[in-house]
């Protein structure tokens, strides 16, 4: 009997899902139990991601896959509208969810935690699997104790709809928990062009840069007397999320209940 972790990938035909299929097929400790995508068509999962045929067909019905194969973990990168149902289905079948899809409400997270507890399995919902981005947040929160004057600058592609990014908001929240209350800048400062000073959050500013060719970058600039400190993270491609996804897959095998946020795994 193999002691590999058997993984179902949901959203296998999507941009993140394909990276996960590639990770699972190329990692000796993981095995692809099933690949599900509601619009990828009937194809071999290996071929779909540019590798050799692996003998697992991409199917469109997650519940049929959960009922039909023995699996340990479901990795889901689909759409916010499907994420809750997919997670609840996995838990119902005793398969540990590792969810990258965004858009869960606090009530849904609490309910899914209850379901994981009842089934005595672990689960993870992580809006950001990038270990580097999580470290940036932690380092920035630590630095804010000593450098309360700061600005966040985040860079994304020009087709991104929301600003600031979810990662920048999370960074701002973590900084705010550690930083003394302070409204930075001159009390009478005035914007000659609207928006010049960026978005206001708890006394500091967040700036969103949108340019073609950029994937995801974030910088926190701290200013003190006679010195400054910059903490910066650059993401170049989706493969950069995969070490975090692998760590999540391994971690959920070892605890009970739902963890929300990858930062809980990074000491
Ligand atoms: P995408 O549009 O490229 O892929 C989504 C895939 O899911 C598509 O192939 C679609 O056919 C499939 N799908 C939709 N509903 C489904 C269902 N009910 N069952 C099975 N398959 C279904 O999107 P993407 O860029 O891969 O992003 C997917 C999600 O992951 C988004 O919510 C995005 O915000 C999130 N995301 C999270 C992280 C992270 O670190 N947690 C990183 C990047 C993206």
CSV table of C-alpha atoms and ligand atoms in Angstrom, one decimal:
chain,number,residue,atom,x,y,z
A,1,UNK,CA,0.0,0.0,0.0
A,2,UNK,CA,1.4,3.4,-1.1
A,3,UNK,CA,1.8,6.0,1.7
A,4,UNK,CA,1.5,8.8,-0.8
A,5,UNK,CA,-1.1,11.5,-0.1
A,6,UNK,CA,-3.9,11.0,-2.6
A,7,UNK,CA,-5.2,14.3,-3.9
A,8,UNK,CA,-8.3,15.3,-5.9
A,9,UNK,CA,-7.8,18.6,-7.8
A,10,UNK,CA,-10.9,20.7,-8.4
A,11,UNK,CA,-10.6,23.5,-11.0
A,12,UNK,CA,-7.9,21.3,-12.7
A,13,UNK,CA,-8.3,23.1,-16.0
A,14,UNK,CA,-7.9,26.6,-14.5
A,15,UNK,CA,-4.6,28.6,-14.2
A,16,UNK,CA,-4.0,27.6,-10.6
A,17,UNK,CA,-5.5,24.2,-10.9
A,18,UNK,CA,-3.1,23.2,-13.7
A,19,UNK,CA,-0.2,24.2,-11.5
A,20,UNK,CA,-1.6,22.0,-8.8
A,21,UNK,CA,-2.0,19.0,-11.2
A,22,UNK,CA,1.6,19.5,-12.3
A,23,UNK,CA,2.8,19.7,-8.7
A,24,UNK,CA,0.9,16.5,-7.7
A,25,UNK,CA,2.1,14.5,-10.8
A,26,UNK,CA,5.7,15.5,-10.3
A,27,UNK,CA,6.0,15.1,-6.5
A,28,UNK,CA,7.0,11.6,-5.2
A,29,UNK,CA,5.0,12.1,-2.0
A,30,UNK,CA,1.7,12.9,-3.7
A,31,UNK,CA,-0.6,11.0,-6.0
A,32,UNK,CA,-3.4,12.3,-8.3
A,33,UNK,CA,-6.6,10.5,-7.3
A,34,UNK,CA,-8.9,12.6,-9.6
A,35,UNK,CA,-9.0,15.8,-11.5
A,36,UNK,CA,-12.3,17.7,-11.8
A,37,UNK,CA,-13.2,20.8,-13.9
A,38,UNK,CA,-16.6,21.6,-15.0
A,39,UNK,CA,-15.4,23.0,-18.3
A,40,UNK,CA,-12.1,21.4,-19.2
A,41,UNK,CA,-13.6,18.7,-21.4
A,42,UNK,CA,-12.7,15.0,-21.4
A,43,UNK,CA,-8.9,14.9,-21.4
A,44,UNK,CA,-6.0,13.1,-19.6
A,45,UNK,CA,-5.0,15.3,-16.7
A,46,UNK,CA,-1.3,14.9,-17.5
A,47,UNK,CA,-1.8,15.9,-21.1
A,48,UNK,CA,-4.0,18.9,-20.0
A,49,UNK,CA,-1.0,20.3,-18.1
A,50,UNK,CA,1.6,19.6,-20.8
A,51,UNK,CA,3.0,16.4,-19.2
A,52,UNK,CA,2.8,12.7,-20.3
A,53,UNK,CA,-0.6,11.0,-20.0
A,54,UNK,CA,-1.1,9.9,-16.4
A,55,UNK,CA,-4.2,7.7,-16.7
A,56,UNK,CA,-6.5,10.1,-14.8
A,57,UNK,CA,-9.2,11.6,-16.9
A,58,UNK,CA,-10.5,15.1,-16.1
A,59,UNK,CA,-14.2,14.7,-15.1
A,60,UNK,CA,-16.8,17.4,-14.4
A,61,UNK,CA,-18.7,16.1,-11.3
A,62,UNK,CA,-16.9,16.5,-8.0
A,63,UNK,CA,-19.3,14.5,-6.0
A,64,UNK,CA,-18.9,11.5,-8.4
A,65,UNK,CA,-15.1,11.8,-8.0
A,66,UNK,CA,-15.4,11.9,-4.2
A,67,UNK,CA,-17.7,8.9,-4.1
A,68,UNK,CA,-15.7,7.0,-6.7
A,69,UNK,CA,-12.0,7.1,-5.6
A,70,UNK,CA,-10.2,6.8,-2.3
A,71,UNK,CA,-8.6,10.2,-1.5
A,72,UNK,CA,-7.1,12.1,1.4
A,73,UNK,CA,-7.2,15.7,0.3
A,74,UNK,CA,-9.2,17.9,-2.1
A,75,UNK,CA,-7.3,21.0,-3.5
A,76,UNK,CA,-9.8,23.5,-4.8
A,77,UNK,CA,-9.0,26.5,-7.0
A,78,UNK,CA,-12.4,27.2,-8.7
A,79,UNK,CA,-14.7,30.2,-8.3
A,80,UNK,CA,-16.1,31.8,-5.2
A,81,UNK,CA,-19.7,30.7,-6.1
A,82,UNK,CA,-18.6,27.0,-6.0
A,83,UNK,CA,-16.1,27.0,-3.2
A,84,UNK,CA,-18.4,26.6,-0.2
A,85,UNK,CA,-20.3,23.7,-1.8
A,86,UNK,CA,-17.1,21.9,-2.9
A,87,UNK,CA,-15.5,22.2,0.5
A,88,UNK,CA,-18.6,20.9,2.3
A,89,UNK,CA,-18.9,18.0,-0.2
A,90,UNK,CA,-15.2,17.0,0.5
A,91,UNK,CA,-15.8,17.1,4.2
A,92,UNK,CA,-18.9,15.0,3.9
A,93,UNK,CA,-16.8,12.3,2.2
A,94,UNK,CA,-14.1,12.6,4.8
A,95,UNK,CA,-11.6,14.2,2.4
A,96,UNK,CA,-9.6,17.0,3.9
A,97,UNK,CA,-10.1,20.3,2.0
A,98,UNK,CA,-7.2,22.6,1.1
A,99,UNK,CA,-8.9,25.6,-0.5
A,100,UNK,CA,-7.2,28.4,-2.4
A,101,UNK,CA,-10.5,29.8,-3.9
A,102,UNK,CA,-11.3,33.2,-2.4
A,103,UNK,CA,-14.6,34.7,-1.2
A,104,UNK,CA,-15.7,32.7,2.0
A,105,UNK,CA,-17.7,34.6,4.6
A,106,UNK,CA,-16.8,34.3,8.3
A,107,UNK,CA,-20.1,32.4,8.9
A,108,UNK,CA,-19.2,29.9,6.2
A,109,UNK,CA,-15.7,29.4,7.7
A,110,UNK,CA,-17.2,28.8,11.1
A,111,UNK,CA,-19.7,26.3,9.7
A,112,UNK,CA,-17.0,24.4,7.7
A,113,UNK,CA,-14.8,24.3,10.9
A,114,UNK,CA,-17.8,22.6,12.7
A,115,UNK,CA,-18.1,20.1,9.9
A,116,UNK,CA,-14.4,19.3,10.0
A,117,UNK,CA,-14.6,18.8,13.7
A,118,UNK,CA,-17.6,16.4,13.4
A,119,UNK,CA,-15.7,14.4,10.8
A,120,UNK,CA,-12.5,14.6,12.8
A,121,UNK,CA,-10.5,15.8,9.8
A,122,UNK,CA,-8.2,18.8,9.2
A,123,UNK,CA,-8.9,21.5,6.6
A,124,UNK,CA,-7.3,24.7,5.3
A,125,UNK,CA,-8.7,27.8,3.6
A,126,UNK,CA,-5.8,30.0,2.5
A,127,UNK,CA,-6.5,33.2,0.5
A,128,UNK,CA,-2.7,33.4,-0.1
A,129,UNK,CA,-0.4,30.4,-0.4
A,130,UNK,CA,2.7,32.4,-1.2
A,131,UNK,CA,5.2,31.7,1.6
A,132,UNK,CA,7.1,34.9,0.7
A,133,UNK,CA,4.1,37.1,0.8
A,134,UNK,CA,3.1,35.7,4.3
A,135,UNK,CA,6.7,36.3,5.5
A,136,UNK,CA,6.5,39.9,4.2
A,137,UNK,CA,3.3,40.4,6.3
A,138,UNK,CA,4.9,39.0,9.4
A,139,UNK,CA,8.2,41.0,9.0
A,140,UNK,CA,6.2,44.2,8.2
A,141,UNK,CA,4.1,43.8,11.4
A,142,UNK,CA,7.2,43.3,13.4
A,143,UNK,CA,8.9,46.3,11.9
A,144,UNK,CA,5.9,48.5,12.5
A,145,UNK,CA,6.4,48.2,16.2
A,146,UNK,CA,9.6,50.2,15.8
A,147,UNK,CA,8.8,52.2,12.6
A,148,UNK,CA,5.2,53.3,12.9
A,149,UNK,CA,5.6,55.6,9.8
A,150,UNK,CA,5.0,53.5,6.7
A,151,UNK,CA,3.4,53.2,3.3
A,152,UNK,CA,2.3,50.1,1.4
A,153,UNK,CA,2.8,49.9,-2.4
A,154,UNK,CA,1.4,47.0,-4.3
A,155,UNK,CA,1.8,46.2,-8.0
A,156,UNK,CA,-0.4,44.0,-10.2
A,157,UNK,CA,-1.4,43.6,-13.8
A,158,UNK,CA,-3.6,46.2,-15.4
A,159,UNK,CA,-6.6,43.9,-15.7
A,160,UNK,CA,-7.0,43.4,-12.0
A,161,UNK,CA,-10.4,44.7,-10.9
A,162,UNK,CA,-10.1,45.3,-7.2
A,163,UNK,CA,-7.7,47.7,-5.4
A,164,UNK,CA,-6.0,47.5,-3.1
A,165,UNK,CA,-5.2,43.8,-3.5
A,166,UNK,CA,-6.4,41.3,-0.8
A,167,UNK,CA,-2.8,40.7,0.2
A,168,UNK,CA,-2.2,44.5,0.7
A,169,UNK,CA,-5.4,44.7,2.9
A,170,UNK,CA,-4.2,41.7,4.9
A,171,UNK,CA,-0.8,43.2,5.3
A,172,UNK,CA,-2.4,46.5,6.5
A,173,UNK,CA,-4.5,44.6,9.0
A,174,UNK,CA,-1.5,42.7,10.4
A,175,UNK,CA,0.5,45.9,10.6
A,176,UNK,CA,-2.3,47.7,12.4
A,177,UNK,CA,-2.5,45.0,15.1
A,178,UNK,CA,1.2,45.6,16.0
A,179,UNK,CA,1.5,49.4,15.3
A,180,UNK,CA,0.7,52.2,17.8
A,181,UNK,CA,-2.2,54.4,16.7
A,182,UNK,CA,-0.8,57.2,14.6
A,183,UNK,CA,-2.1,59.4,11.8
A,184,UNK,CA,1.0,60.0,9.6
A,185,UNK,CA,1.9,63.0,7.5
A,186,UNK,CA,1.1,66.7,7.9
A,187,UNK,CA,-2.3,67.2,9.4
A,188,UNK,CA,-3.0,69.9,6.8
A,189,UNK,CA,-1.7,68.0,3.7
A,190,UNK,CA,-3.8,68.5,0.6
A,191,UNK,CA,-4.1,66.5,-2.6
A,192,UNK,CA,-3.7,68.7,-5.6
A,193,UNK,CA,-4.7,65.7,-7.8
A,194,UNK,CA,-7.3,63.4,-6.2
A,195,UNK,CA,-5.9,60.1,-5.0
A,196,UNK,CA,-2.3,61.2,-5.0
A,197,UNK,CA,-1.7,60.1,-1.4
A,198,UNK,CA,-3.3,56.7,-2.0
A,199,UNK,CA,-5.9,54.9,0.1
A,200,UNK,CA,-6.2,55.8,3.8
A,201,UNK,CA,-6.1,52.9,6.2
A,202,UNK,CA,-5.8,53.4,10.0
A,203,UNK,CA,-3.4,56.4,9.7
A,204,UNK,CA,-1.2,55.2,6.8
A,205,UNK,CA,-1.5,54.9,3.1
A,206,UNK,CA,-1.8,52.1,0.5
A,207,UNK,CA,-0.9,52.7,-3.2
A,208,UNK,CA,-2.0,50.4,-6.0
A,209,UNK,CA,0.1,50.4,-9.2
A,210,UNK,CA,-1.5,48.7,-12.2
A,211,UNK,CA,0.7,47.9,-15.2
A,212,UNK,CA,0.8,45.3,-18.1
A,213,UNK,CA,3.5,42.8,-17.6
A,214,UNK,CA,3.4,42.9,-13.8
A,215,UNK,CA,2.3,39.7,-11.9
A,216,UNK,CA,2.2,40.5,-8.2
A,217,UNK,CA,4.6,42.6,-6.1
A,218,UNK,CA,4.3,44.3,-2.7
A,219,UNK,CA,6.5,46.7,-0.8
A,220,UNK,CA,6.3,48.2,2.6
A,221,UNK,CA,8.4,51.3,3.1
A,222,UNK,CA,9.2,52.4,6.6
A,223,UNK,CA,10.6,55.8,7.4
A,224,UNK,CA,12.4,56.8,10.6
A,225,UNK,CA,14.8,59.6,11.6
A,226,UNK,CA,17.9,59.3,9.4
A,227,UNK,CA,17.0,55.9,8.1
A,228,UNK,CA,14.4,53.9,6.1
A,229,UNK,CA,13.6,50.2,5.7
A,230,UNK,CA,12.0,48.5,2.7
A,231,UNK,CA,10.5,45.0,2.8
A,232,UNK,CA,9.6,43.7,-0.6
A,233,UNK,CA,8.2,40.5,-2.2
A,234,UNK,CA,8.1,39.8,-5.9
A,235,UNK,CA,5.9,37.0,-7.4
A,236,UNK,CA,6.8,36.1,-10.9
A,237,UNK,CA,4.4,33.2,-11.7
A,238,UNK,CA,1.7,30.9,-10.3
A,239,UNK,CA,4.2,28.1,-9.7
A,240,UNK,CA,5.4,30.3,-6.8
A,241,UNK,CA,2.3,29.3,-4.8
A,242,UNK,CA,3.0,25.6,-5.1
A,243,UNK,CA,5.4,25.1,-2.2
A,244,UNK,CA,2.7,26.6,0.1
A,245,UNK,CA,0.0,24.3,-1.5
A,246,UNK,CA,2.3,21.2,-0.9
A,247,UNK,CA,2.9,22.3,2.7
A,248,UNK,CA,-0.9,22.7,3.2
A,249,UNK,CA,-1.6,19.3,1.8
A,250,UNK,CA,0.9,17.7,4.2
A,251,UNK,CA,-0.3,19.8,7.2
A,252,UNK,CA,-4.0,19.0,7.0
A,253,UNK,CA,-3.1,15.3,7.4
A,254,UNK,CA,-2.0,16.0,11.0
A,255,UNK,CA,-4.7,18.0,12.8
A,256,UNK,CA,-8.5,18.3,13.3
A,257,UNK,CA,-10.6,21.4,12.5
A,258,UNK,CA,-10.4,24.1,9.9
A,259,UNK,CA,-7.4,26.5,9.8
A,260,UNK,CA,-8.1,29.9,8.0
A,261,UNK,CA,-5.0,31.6,6.7
A,262,UNK,CA,-1.6,30.1,5.7
A,263,UNK,CA,0.1,32.5,8.2
A,264,UNK,CA,-0.8,30.0,11.0
A,265,UNK,CA,1.7,27.5,9.5
A,266,UNK,CA,4.6,30.0,9.3
A,267,UNK,CA,6.4,30.5,12.6
B,1,LIG,P1,-9.4,30.2,-13.4
B,1,LIG,O1,-10.6,30.9,-13.9
B,1,LIG,O2,-8.2,30.2,-14.3
B,1,LIG,O3,-9.8,28.7,-13.1
B,1,LIG,C1,-10.9,28.3,-12.4
B,1,LIG,C2,-11.3,26.9,-12.9
B,1,LIG,O4,-12.3,26.4,-12.1
B,1,LIG,C3,-11.9,27.0,-14.4
B,1,LIG,O5,-11.2,26.0,-15.2
B,1,LIG,C4,-13.3,26.5,-14.2
B,1,LIG,O6,-13.8,25.8,-15.3
B,1,LIG,C5,-13.3,25.7,-12.9
B,1,LIG,N1,-14.5,25.6,-12.2
B,1,LIG,C6,-15.4,26.6,-11.9
B,1,LIG,N2,-16.4,26.1,-11.1
B,1,LIG,C7,-16.1,24.8,-10.9
B,1,LIG,C8,-16.8,23.8,-10.2
B,1,LIG,N3,-17.9,24.0,-9.6
B,1,LIG,N4,-16.2,22.6,-10.2
B,1,LIG,C9,-15.1,22.3,-10.9
B,1,LIG,N5,-14.4,23.3,-11.6
B,1,LIG,C10,-14.9,24.5,-11.6
B,1,LIG,O7,-9.0,30.9,-12.0
B,1,LIG,P2,-7.6,30.9,-11.2
B,1,LIG,O8,-6.8,32.1,-11.7
B,1,LIG,O9,-7.0,29.6,-11.3
B,1,LIG,O10,-8.1,31.2,-9.8
B,1,LIG,C11,-9.0,30.3,-9.1
B,1,LIG,C12,-9.3,30.8,-7.7
B,1,LIG,O11,-8.1,30.8,-6.9
B,1,LIG,C13,-9.8,32.3,-7.6
B,1,LIG,O12,-10.8,32.4,-6.6
B,1,LIG,C14,-8.6,33.1,-7.3
B,1,LIG,O13,-8.9,34.3,-6.6
B,1,LIG,C15,-7.9,32.1,-6.3
B,1,LIG,N6,-6.4,32.3,-6.2
B,1,LIG,C16,-5.9,32.0,-4.9
B,1,LIG,C17,-4.6,32.0,-4.7
B,1,LIG,C18,-4.1,31.7,-3.3
B,1,LIG,O14,-2.9,31.8,-3.1
B,1,LIG,N7,-4.9,31.2,-2.5
B,1,LIG,C19,-3.7,32.4,-5.7
B,1,LIG,C20,-4.2,32.7,-7.0
B,1,LIG,C21,-5.6,32.6,-7.2
